């Protein structure tokens, strides 16, 4: 349901598909500069008041925060993929920025040129991006100011150079952050305030965070989390140039006789087919939904899916590999208060492969866990899952626990694929996305190294107990990348350096699918910087008349 | 030793607890395992369960999260109300698992301990759960069951913990019983001020170098 004045636009210049991290930015940028836009969101348009501080509804049930349709997963192409919910996303207006942790750091200079910095890796397809950090630097700044990111410039000695400080001071340190500071200092590491898309001062018409603690995995009930639902979408609509249609699931991007995109066909709330034409189409699904829609958009000009003459659409699926180490302390942490992450450690962001014996790096994110339902039923070695001892264990440990999440590089591999499941359909009658994914052997070495560092940090901090079993191979994730990667060569990539499809010049794919490498963690700010940059390019090219 | 315990003793204990205004949980008393709220009513009505099913799940939940010297348990938190209601809403797909599993449970309980689950003492109920929780399925588990006892028990444990710690609007965590055990203020809190916990209060902040903007 519309919550804001929502003008009717029948003949848009541009259709934007998806209203999440990237779609929100694109619709706002284009509408603000005078283009007529229709934004289509497959899910509902919920307002801030619909999001609740309710662990059961937000974390455990599907619909409000978690996408309610399954995907399928298999490890290799020899297996039949099983239905499950391994893709962590939401399809409400605002997309996954509704529930994300909101960590918003910039990638480092080396992330964009790994191949030329670190060399090739056997069994992986590591390449340089066609853009570098300095192409994006002004757009990172723009994203930090327009989205509303808090942080402390200069605090992280490993950060890439920046021209401007953050628009507001960092989030308040929690117990997990203090533990990180203390142990990192003893180890000679650097613990610094996590840049977060969470307001620490009243900003841009929104009130600052009250540290209520219902943060990651929840929709912010105070609009202090800088989701596109509360910053970009209202600004786009306010221009009068943008219409938002929710519950509009696009099933095909259509092409004309010249092989150019000329609009979409979507299914409305009642599953009626609606055709909508435009001069330009910008696809902002995410690293899973965008390649899926391209694969569903088959035509004589594109028998293998739209913009897929390279055959690379859906290939090179990447997540961020991660390992979680949990620890228990003697005193109360009260981690149910405040934002999720207040400190991060990047001392092992770009280790030398020759010295360490593995490729790629990662980050350590000390964070709390205030969940009660989740905590009470977690697996713990040597503690029964029921009975008086379990009860005592829950009572003794719940407010004493924290985690170090280590998030790492995932290598780009051609065999990791997102395609259409031949057997399972969703509620719209469309093929669900099928994930075929296995880790590269390097990721186990990387994971073992980072698990050991997390353990070291927590033991140095004086933890009473540290749990550090190896996590299983990921079947999905929240960080969805690589499936329409950018590059200069149309034979080996799907998009050019402005997120424009090599094969369809009035089609843009703007989201994590364009990533060439995975970075180490938390791709959202990079997605948003790319979205601001692609928007500038679209506007210029439309003015010049080269597209649309 | 598998038959019903002495009901008159239970009635006496429950009445004395009420009479003295005792806040001690009735189900803390130990035997029998069956729900104590049975004493004063002839029948109990449930939304999804038959009476026998409902009382069995209530007894199971109490074994999973028992009232004891550390505080109240699943019965006090109305976990049964949560599960019973939820099987009509967000747990509707689990109804069949309960219908089938509760039959298996009684078959197993009768074969292994001589009586349906709710008629066993707490001690024997715990023995039944321990046997179900082993990695190897016990020989007495019904051969036609299409789920191992351990897997089935995991469903009930998961729902019991939901019922203990959910927002009270779903029927469980009655009077915030579960949250109080943790000192979790739950939804009463709309914000906090630093310091939040012990460690951020006592450990010093790091001093960071001033920001030097890149001017190239």
Short mmCIF file of C-alpha atoms in Angstrom, two decimals, chain A residues 62-511:
data_model
loop_
_atom_site.label_atom_id
_atom_site.label_comp_id
_atom_site.label_asym_id
_atom_site.label_seq_id
_atom_site.Cartn_x
_atom_site.Cartn_y
_atom_site.Cartn_z
CA UNK A 62 9.20 -15.67 6.74
CA UNK A 63 7.50 -12.72 5.14
CA UNK A 64 8.22 -9.65 7.22
CA UNK A 65 12.02 -9.66 7.03
CA UNK A 66 12.85 -12.89 5.26
CA UNK A 67 11.83 -13.60 1.67
CA UNK A 68 9.03 -16.15 1.77
CA UNK A 69 9.87 -18.09 -1.39
CA UNK A 70 12.44 -20.89 -1.47
CA UNK A 71 15.46 -21.33 -3.68
CA UNK A 72 17.20 -24.61 -4.35
CA UNK A 73 20.78 -25.61 -3.64
CA UNK A 74 23.22 -28.25 -4.75
CA UNK A 75 26.93 -28.50 -4.26
CA UNK A 76 27.81 -29.78 -7.72
CA UNK A 77 26.03 -30.19 -11.05
CA UNK A 78 25.86 -33.98 -10.49
CA UNK A 79 23.35 -33.47 -7.67
CA UNK A 80 19.65 -32.65 -7.77
CA UNK A 81 19.12 -29.31 -6.04
CA UNK A 82 16.97 -29.38 -2.91
CA UNK A 83 14.50 -26.64 -1.97
CA UNK A 84 15.58 -24.53 0.99
CA UNK A 85 15.82 -20.93 2.10
CA UNK A 86 19.54 -20.35 1.79
CA UNK A 87 19.36 -16.94 0.10
CA UNK A 88 19.14 -14.35 2.83
CA UNK A 89 17.20 -11.50 1.24
CA UNK A 90 13.95 -9.62 1.49
CA UNK A 91 11.70 -8.35 -1.25
CA UNK A 92 9.86 -5.52 0.50
CA UNK A 93 10.28 -1.93 -0.62
CA UNK A 94 13.75 -1.12 0.69
CA UNK A 95 14.94 -4.67 -0.02
CA UNK A 96 17.55 -6.11 2.27
CA UNK A 97 18.55 -2.67 3.56
CA UNK A 98 15.49 -3.05 5.81
CA UNK A 99 17.14 -5.75 7.90
CA UNK A 100 20.84 -5.46 7.13
CA UNK A 101 23.50 -4.96 9.77
CA UNK A 102 24.27 -1.66 8.01
CA UNK A 103 28.05 -2.04 8.01
CA UNK A 104 29.10 0.47 5.38
CA UNK A 105 32.79 0.56 4.65
CA UNK A 106 34.63 1.22 1.45
CA UNK A 107 36.50 -1.48 -0.39
CA UNK A 108 40.27 -1.02 -0.41
CA UNK A 109 42.33 -0.03 -3.44
CA UNK A 110 43.63 -3.61 -3.74
CA UNK A 111 40.11 -5.06 -3.94
CA UNK A 112 39.73 -3.66 -7.46
CA UNK A 113 43.00 -5.03 -8.79
CA UNK A 114 43.66 -8.33 -7.14
CA UNK A 115 44.90 -10.08 -10.25
CA UNK A 116 47.59 -7.52 -10.94
CA UNK A 117 48.49 -7.22 -7.24
CA UNK A 118 48.45 -10.83 -6.06
CA UNK A 119 48.51 -12.89 -9.28
CA UNK A 120 46.39 -15.78 -10.52
CA UNK A 121 44.91 -18.56 -8.38
CA UNK A 122 44.54 -22.08 -9.72
CA UNK A 123 40.91 -23.14 -10.09
CA UNK A 124 39.62 -19.60 -9.73
CA UNK A 125 38.96 -16.76 -12.13
CA UNK A 126 40.42 -13.74 -10.36
CA UNK A 127 40.44 -10.57 -12.46
CA UNK A 128 40.91 -6.85 -12.01
CA UNK A 129 37.77 -4.73 -12.07
CA UNK A 130 37.36 -2.31 -14.99
CA UNK A 131 37.02 0.45 -12.37
CA UNK A 132 39.42 1.27 -9.58
CA UNK A 133 39.05 2.78 -6.14
CA UNK A 134 39.63 6.31 -7.43
CA UNK A 135 36.81 5.99 -9.97
CA UNK A 136 34.55 5.23 -7.05
CA UNK A 137 36.02 7.49 -4.36
CA UNK A 138 33.75 10.50 -5.08
CA UNK A 139 30.76 8.15 -5.20
CA UNK A 140 31.69 6.51 -1.91
CA UNK A 141 31.67 9.98 -0.41
CA UNK A 142 28.34 10.76 -2.04
CA UNK A 143 26.87 7.51 -0.74
CA UNK A 144 28.12 8.17 2.79
CA UNK A 145 26.48 11.60 2.82
CA UNK A 146 23.26 10.77 0.98
CA UNK A 147 22.62 7.42 2.66
CA UNK A 148 23.71 8.63 6.11
CA UNK A 149 26.76 6.74 7.32
CA UNK A 150 28.47 7.26 10.68
CA UNK A 151 32.13 6.53 11.28
CA UNK A 152 35.53 7.87 12.31
CA UNK A 153 37.78 8.79 9.41
CA UNK A 154 41.46 8.21 10.06
CA UNK A 155 40.88 5.61 12.78
CA UNK A 156 41.58 2.59 10.58
CA UNK A 157 45.22 2.63 9.45
CA UNK A 158 44.40 0.18 6.63
CA UNK A 159 41.60 2.25 5.11
CA UNK A 160 42.00 3.62 1.61
CA UNK A 161 42.61 7.38 1.42
CA UNK A 162 39.51 9.58 1.49
CA UNK A 163 38.88 13.22 0.75
CA UNK A 164 36.24 13.84 3.35
CA UNK A 165 35.39 12.60 6.84
CA UNK A 166 32.12 10.82 7.62
CA UNK A 167 29.08 13.05 8.01
CA UNK A 168 28.66 12.09 11.67
CA UNK A 169 30.59 10.46 14.54
CA UNK A 170 30.74 6.68 14.95
CA UNK A 171 28.26 4.48 16.80
CA UNK A 172 28.71 4.15 20.56
CA UNK A 173 31.04 1.38 21.63
CA UNK A 174 29.46 -1.66 23.23
CA UNK A 175 31.01 -4.32 25.51
CA UNK A 176 31.95 -6.45 22.49
CA UNK A 177 33.70 -3.42 21.02
CA UNK A 178 35.56 -2.69 24.26
CA UNK A 179 36.70 -6.32 24.45
CA UNK A 180 37.93 -5.97 20.87
CA UNK A 181 39.80 -2.74 21.63
CA UNK A 182 41.48 -4.22 24.67
CA UNK A 183 42.57 -7.49 23.09
CA UNK A 184 43.62 -5.92 19.79
CA UNK A 185 45.87 -3.49 21.64
CA UNK A 186 47.56 -6.37 23.48
CA UNK A 187 48.06 -8.22 20.20
CA UNK A 188 49.32 -5.18 18.30
CA UNK A 189 46.25 -5.17 16.06
CA UNK A 190 43.95 -2.25 15.27
CA UNK A 191 40.36 -2.16 16.46
CA UNK A 192 38.44 0.78 15.06
CA UNK A 193 34.84 2.04 15.05
CA UNK A 194 32.72 0.26 12.45
CA UNK A 195 31.33 2.56 9.78
CA UNK A 196 27.57 2.00 9.97
CA UNK A 197 24.61 3.29 7.97
CA UNK A 198 23.02 4.17 11.29
CA UNK A 199 22.50 7.75 12.40
CA UNK A 200 24.37 8.94 15.47
CA UNK A 201 23.05 12.47 15.08
CA UNK A 202 19.75 13.79 13.80
CA UNK A 203 20.37 13.91 10.07
CA UNK A 204 18.47 14.58 6.89
CA UNK A 205 15.12 14.79 8.66
CA UNK A 206 15.60 11.54 10.57
CA UNK A 207 16.25 11.07 14.28
CA UNK A 208 19.39 9.48 15.68
CA UNK A 209 19.65 5.91 16.90
CA UNK A 210 18.46 5.20 20.46
CA UNK A 211 20.43 1.95 20.75
CA UNK A 212 17.27 -0.09 21.25
CA UNK A 213 19.07 -3.24 20.21
CA UNK A 214 16.48 -4.55 17.73
CA UNK A 215 18.82 -3.94 14.84
CA UNK A 216 20.33 -6.62 12.64
CA UNK A 217 17.55 -8.76 11.26
CA UNK A 218 14.91 -6.19 12.19
CA UNK A 219 13.38 -3.27 10.37
CA UNK A 220 14.33 -0.13 12.30
CA UNK A 221 11.30 1.19 14.17
CA UNK A 222 12.87 4.64 14.49
CA UNK A 223 14.17 5.17 10.96
CA UNK A 224 17.70 5.60 12.33
CA UNK A 225 18.96 2.75 10.16
CA UNK A 226 19.61 4.28 6.75
CA UNK A 227 17.53 1.89 4.69
CA UNK A 228 16.48 3.03 1.23
CA UNK A 229 12.88 2.76 2.46
CA UNK A 230 13.45 5.85 4.60
CA UNK A 231 16.00 7.87 2.64
CA UNK A 232 16.00 7.25 -1.13
CA UNK A 233 12.42 6.11 -1.79
CA UNK A 234 10.65 9.11 -0.17
CA UNK A 235 13.00 11.50 -1.99
CA UNK A 236 12.29 9.86 -5.32
CA UNK A 237 8.53 10.08 -4.81
CA UNK A 238 8.70 13.66 -3.61
CA UNK A 239 9.98 14.79 -7.01
CA UNK A 240 6.67 13.86 -8.62
CA UNK A 241 8.69 12.11 -11.33
CA UNK A 242 8.65 8.63 -9.88
CA UNK A 243 5.92 6.10 -9.33
CA UNK A 244 6.51 3.12 -7.08
CA UNK A 245 4.54 -0.02 -7.90
CA UNK A 246 4.87 -2.68 -5.22
CA UNK A 247 3.69 -6.29 -5.46
CA UNK A 248 4.87 -6.13 -9.06
CA UNK A 249 6.96 -9.17 -9.95
CA UNK A 250 8.74 -8.75 -13.27
CA UNK A 251 8.83 -11.99 -15.23
CA UNK A 252 10.46 -10.70 -18.40
CA UNK A 253 12.42 -7.77 -19.76
CA UNK A 254 11.22 -7.44 -23.34
CA UNK A 255 13.28 -6.48 -26.42
CA UNK A 256 12.44 -4.89 -29.74
CA UNK A 257 13.46 -6.01 -33.21
CA UNK A 258 16.85 -4.32 -32.77
CA UNK A 259 17.62 -6.28 -29.63
CA UNK A 260 17.15 -3.25 -27.40
CA UNK A 261 15.19 -3.41 -24.16
CA UNK A 262 11.77 -1.83 -24.61
CA UNK A 263 10.02 -2.56 -21.36
CA UNK A 264 8.89 -5.30 -19.02
CA UNK A 265 6.06 -7.70 -18.34
CA UNK A 266 5.19 -8.00 -14.68
CA UNK A 267 2.61 -9.81 -12.58
CA UNK A 268 0.59 -7.57 -10.31
CA UNK A 269 -0.89 -8.42 -6.91
CA UNK A 270 -3.69 -10.44 -8.53
CA UNK A 271 -1.23 -12.17 -10.88
CA UNK A 272 -2.53 -10.19 -13.86
CA UNK A 273 0.08 -9.59 -16.53
CA UNK A 274 0.94 -5.94 -17.04
CA UNK A 275 3.06 -4.61 -19.89
CA UNK A 276 5.03 -1.46 -19.38
CA UNK A 277 7.30 0.27 -21.91
CA UNK A 278 10.29 2.47 -21.35
CA UNK A 279 13.38 3.81 -23.10
CA UNK A 280 15.83 2.38 -20.57
CA UNK A 281 15.62 -0.51 -18.09
CA UNK A 282 17.72 -0.63 -14.91
CA UNK A 283 17.74 -4.01 -13.19
CA UNK A 284 18.53 -3.85 -9.46
CA UNK A 285 17.36 -7.28 -8.29
CA UNK A 286 20.47 -8.44 -6.43
CA UNK A 287 23.17 -11.00 -7.27
CA UNK A 288 20.54 -13.74 -7.44
CA UNK A 289 17.36 -12.12 -8.70
CA UNK A 290 18.99 -10.12 -11.50
CA UNK A 291 20.68 -13.01 -13.33
CA UNK A 292 17.49 -15.01 -12.79
CA UNK A 293 15.38 -12.39 -14.56
CA UNK A 294 17.87 -12.12 -17.43
CA UNK A 295 17.72 -15.90 -17.82
CA UNK A 296 13.91 -15.78 -17.82
CA UNK A 297 13.98 -13.08 -20.53
CA UNK A 298 14.58 -15.27 -23.57
CA UNK A 299 13.93 -14.06 -27.11
CA UNK A 300 15.10 -14.96 -30.64
CA UNK A 301 17.83 -12.35 -30.29
CA UNK A 302 18.82 -13.73 -26.89
CA UNK A 303 18.01 -17.46 -26.80
CA UNK A 304 20.20 -18.03 -23.72
CA UNK A 305 18.77 -15.11 -21.80
CA UNK A 306 18.97 -11.38 -22.15
CA UNK A 307 22.43 -9.81 -22.38
CA UNK A 308 23.93 -13.28 -22.23
CA UNK A 309 25.88 -13.66 -25.47
CA UNK A 310 28.98 -14.27 -23.33
CA UNK A 311 27.23 -17.12 -21.52
CA UNK A 312 28.43 -15.59 -18.26
CA UNK A 313 25.06 -14.52 -16.82
CA UNK A 314 24.66 -16.44 -13.56
CA UNK A 315 28.26 -17.68 -13.52
CA UNK A 316 30.89 -16.78 -10.89
CA UNK A 317 28.41 -16.61 -8.02
CA UNK A 318 30.20 -15.38 -4.90
CA UNK A 319 29.27 -14.97 -1.26
CA UNK A 320 31.57 -13.79 1.50
CA UNK A 321 32.93 -16.89 3.18
CA UNK A 322 32.61 -16.53 6.92
CA UNK A 323 33.37 -18.33 10.16
CA UNK A 324 31.85 -17.54 13.53
CA UNK A 325 33.64 -17.94 16.85
CA UNK A 326 31.57 -17.51 19.99
CA UNK A 327 32.85 -16.83 23.48
CA UNK A 328 31.53 -16.51 27.01
CA UNK A 329 32.78 -14.00 29.54
CA UNK A 330 32.43 -13.62 33.29
CA UNK A 331 30.55 -10.32 33.44
CA UNK A 332 27.40 -9.02 31.79
CA UNK A 333 27.84 -7.76 28.26
CA UNK A 334 24.26 -6.52 27.69
CA UNK A 335 24.72 -7.05 23.98
CA UNK A 336 20.95 -6.94 23.51
CA UNK A 337 21.45 -3.16 23.61
CA UNK A 338 22.87 -1.02 20.84
CA UNK A 339 23.70 -1.72 17.20
CA UNK A 340 25.17 -5.03 16.08
CA UNK A 341 28.76 -4.06 15.31
CA UNK A 342 30.72 -1.27 16.94
CA UNK A 343 34.30 -2.33 16.19
CA UNK A 344 36.13 -4.04 13.36
CA UNK A 345 39.67 -5.29 12.78
CA UNK A 346 41.27 -5.20 9.34
CA UNK A 347 44.88 -6.16 10.16
CA UNK A 348 44.59 -9.23 7.89
CA UNK A 349 42.78 -7.57 4.99
CA UNK A 350 45.40 -8.18 2.33
CA UNK A 351 47.98 -10.68 3.59
CA UNK A 352 50.81 -11.67 1.26
CA UNK A 353 49.88 -15.06 -0.28
CA UNK A 354 53.53 -16.15 -0.39
CA UNK A 355 54.02 -15.51 3.29
CA UNK A 356 50.71 -16.89 4.57
CA UNK A 357 50.19 -19.83 2.22
CA UNK A 358 46.70 -18.80 1.19
CA UNK A 359 45.16 -16.21 -1.07
CA UNK A 360 42.93 -13.34 0.02
CA UNK A 361 42.14 -11.79 3.34
CA UNK A 362 39.31 -10.89 5.59
CA UNK A 363 38.05 -8.96 8.56
CA UNK A 364 37.16 -9.67 12.18
CA UNK A 365 33.84 -8.29 13.37
CA UNK A 366 33.31 -8.58 17.12
CA UNK A 367 29.61 -8.40 17.79
CA UNK A 368 26.91 -9.26 20.25
CA UNK A 369 24.03 -11.65 20.21
CA UNK A 370 20.94 -10.50 22.04
CA UNK A 371 18.61 -13.07 20.52
CA UNK A 372 16.81 -15.16 23.10
CA UNK A 373 15.05 -17.81 21.00
CA UNK A 374 18.04 -18.35 18.76
CA UNK A 375 20.43 -18.52 21.67
CA UNK A 376 18.36 -20.93 23.72
CA UNK A 377 18.38 -23.58 21.02
CA UNK A 378 21.90 -23.29 19.67
CA UNK A 379 24.08 -26.38 19.54
CA UNK A 380 26.73 -26.39 22.26
CA UNK A 381 29.24 -29.18 22.73
CA UNK A 382 28.59 -31.22 25.88
CA UNK A 383 25.39 -29.35 26.79
CA UNK A 384 22.16 -31.28 26.24
CA UNK A 385 19.57 -29.37 24.27
CA UNK A 386 16.90 -29.93 26.95
CA UNK A 387 16.48 -30.38 30.68
CA UNK A 388 17.67 -28.54 33.79
CA UNK A 389 21.28 -28.30 32.62
CA UNK A 390 20.26 -26.62 29.36
CA UNK A 391 18.07 -24.21 31.31
CA UNK A 392 20.94 -23.35 33.64
CA UNK A 393 23.31 -23.00 30.70
CA UNK A 394 20.96 -20.52 28.99
CA UNK A 395 20.53 -18.49 32.16
CA UNK A 396 24.26 -18.43 32.95
CA UNK A 397 25.48 -17.62 29.46
CA UNK A 398 22.94 -15.58 27.56
CA UNK A 399 24.11 -12.19 28.78
CA UNK A 400 27.77 -13.22 28.81
CA UNK A 401 28.11 -14.17 25.17
CA UNK A 402 29.54 -12.49 22.11
CA UNK A 403 30.82 -13.58 18.73
CA UNK A 404 33.60 -12.70 16.41
CA UNK A 405 32.31 -13.04 12.88
CA UNK A 406 35.19 -13.39 10.45
CA UNK A 407 34.23 -12.50 6.93
CA UNK A 408 36.49 -13.29 4.00
CA UNK A 409 37.16 -13.31 0.34
CA UNK A 410 35.29 -15.85 -1.77
CA UNK A 411 37.03 -16.69 -5.00
CA UNK A 412 35.29 -16.25 -8.31
CA UNK A 413 34.75 -19.70 -9.84
CA UNK A 414 32.96 -20.35 -13.12
CA UNK A 415 31.42 -23.58 -11.73
CA UNK A 416 29.50 -21.66 -9.05
CA UNK A 417 26.29 -20.85 -10.87
CA UNK A 418 22.92 -19.23 -10.36
CA UNK A 419 20.34 -20.55 -12.84
CA UNK A 420 16.66 -21.45 -13.11
CA UNK A 421 15.50 -24.52 -11.23
CA UNK A 422 13.81 -26.91 -13.69
CA UNK A 423 11.47 -28.40 -11.07
CA UNK A 424 10.52 -25.87 -8.40
CA UNK A 425 8.23 -22.91 -9.01
CA UNK A 426 7.47 -19.94 -6.76
CA UNK A 427 4.10 -18.39 -5.89
CA UNK A 428 4.12 -16.49 -9.17
CA UNK A 429 4.58 -19.75 -11.11
CA UNK A 430 8.15 -18.80 -12.03
CA UNK A 431 11.23 -21.00 -11.72
CA UNK A 432 12.98 -20.42 -8.42
CA UNK A 433 16.70 -19.59 -8.45
CA UNK A 434 18.97 -22.62 -8.25
CA UNK A 435 22.30 -22.25 -6.50
CA UNK A 436 25.17 -24.57 -7.45
CA UNK A 437 27.99 -23.67 -5.12
CA UNK A 438 31.09 -25.09 -3.52
CA UNK A 439 33.99 -23.36 -1.87
CA UNK A 440 37.47 -23.20 -3.36
CA UNK A 441 40.02 -25.19 -1.31
CA UNK A 442 41.73 -21.87 -0.55
CA UNK A 443 38.68 -20.81 1.45
CA UNK A 444 39.20 -23.57 4.02
CA UNK A 445 42.77 -22.41 4.62
CA UNK A 446 41.58 -18.83 4.86
CA UNK A 447 38.75 -19.84 7.19
CA UNK A 448 41.06 -21.81 9.47
CA UNK A 449 43.43 -18.85 9.68
CA UNK A 450 40.67 -16.41 10.54
CA UNK A 451 39.03 -18.73 13.04
CA UNK A 452 42.36 -18.95 14.82
CA UNK A 453 42.71 -15.15 14.87
CA UNK A 454 39.20 -14.77 16.28
CA UNK A 455 40.02 -17.35 18.94
CA UNK A 456 43.26 -15.54 19.72
CA UNK A 457 41.40 -12.25 20.12
CA UNK A 458 38.79 -13.71 22.47
CA UNK A 459 41.29 -15.66 24.55
CA UNK A 460 43.50 -12.58 24.88
CA UNK A 461 40.45 -10.71 26.10
CA UNK A 462 40.04 -13.25 28.92
CA UNK A 463 37.05 -15.22 27.68
CA UNK A 464 36.02 -18.03 30.03
CA UNK A 465 35.14 -20.33 27.11
CA UNK A 466 35.61 -20.11 23.34
CA UNK A 467 33.63 -22.22 20.85
CA UNK A 468 35.31 -22.42 17.48
CA UNK A 469 34.10 -25.29 15.33
CA UNK A 470 34.41 -24.97 11.56
CA UNK A 471 31.29 -23.68 9.82
CA UNK A 472 29.91 -25.76 7.00
CA UNK A 473 30.11 -24.87 3.29
CA UNK A 474 27.74 -21.97 2.61
CA UNK A 475 24.63 -22.81 0.60
CA UNK A 476 23.66 -19.20 0.25
CA UNK A 477 24.26 -15.92 1.96
CA UNK A 478 23.17 -12.31 2.26
CA UNK A 479 26.10 -11.05 0.17
CA UNK A 480 25.18 -12.01 -3.40
CA UNK A 481 27.81 -11.18 -5.99
CA UNK A 482 29.49 -11.89 -9.30
CA UNK A 483 26.69 -13.25 -11.49
CA UNK A 484 26.74 -10.46 -14.12
CA UNK A 485 30.29 -9.32 -13.70
CA UNK A 486 31.69 -6.19 -15.25
CA UNK A 487 34.68 -6.06 -17.54
CA UNK A 488 36.08 -4.50 -20.68
CA UNK A 489 35.76 -7.69 -22.75
CA UNK A 490 32.21 -8.63 -23.87
CA UNK A 491 33.37 -12.23 -24.33
CA UNK A 492 34.17 -12.73 -20.66
CA UNK A 493 31.87 -10.27 -18.88
CA UNK A 494 28.23 -9.18 -18.94
CA UNK A 495 28.48 -5.49 -18.10
CA UNK A 496 30.85 -2.67 -18.93
CA UNK A 497 32.38 -0.42 -16.31
CA UNK A 498 29.21 1.69 -16.06
CA UNK A 499 27.00 -1.35 -15.32
CA UNK A 500 25.68 -1.21 -18.89
CA UNK A 501 25.01 -4.55 -20.58
CA UNK A 502 27.58 -5.17 -23.31
CA UNK A 503 24.91 -6.67 -25.57
CA UNK A 504 21.99 -4.31 -24.78
CA UNK A 505 23.05 -0.72 -24.47
CA UNK A 506 19.84 0.56 -22.85
CA UNK A 507 19.90 -2.12 -20.16
CA UNK A 508 21.81 -1.66 -16.91
CA UNK A 509 22.32 -4.13 -14.08
CA UNK A 510 23.16 -2.31 -10.87
CA UNK A 511 23.69 -4.44 -7.77
#
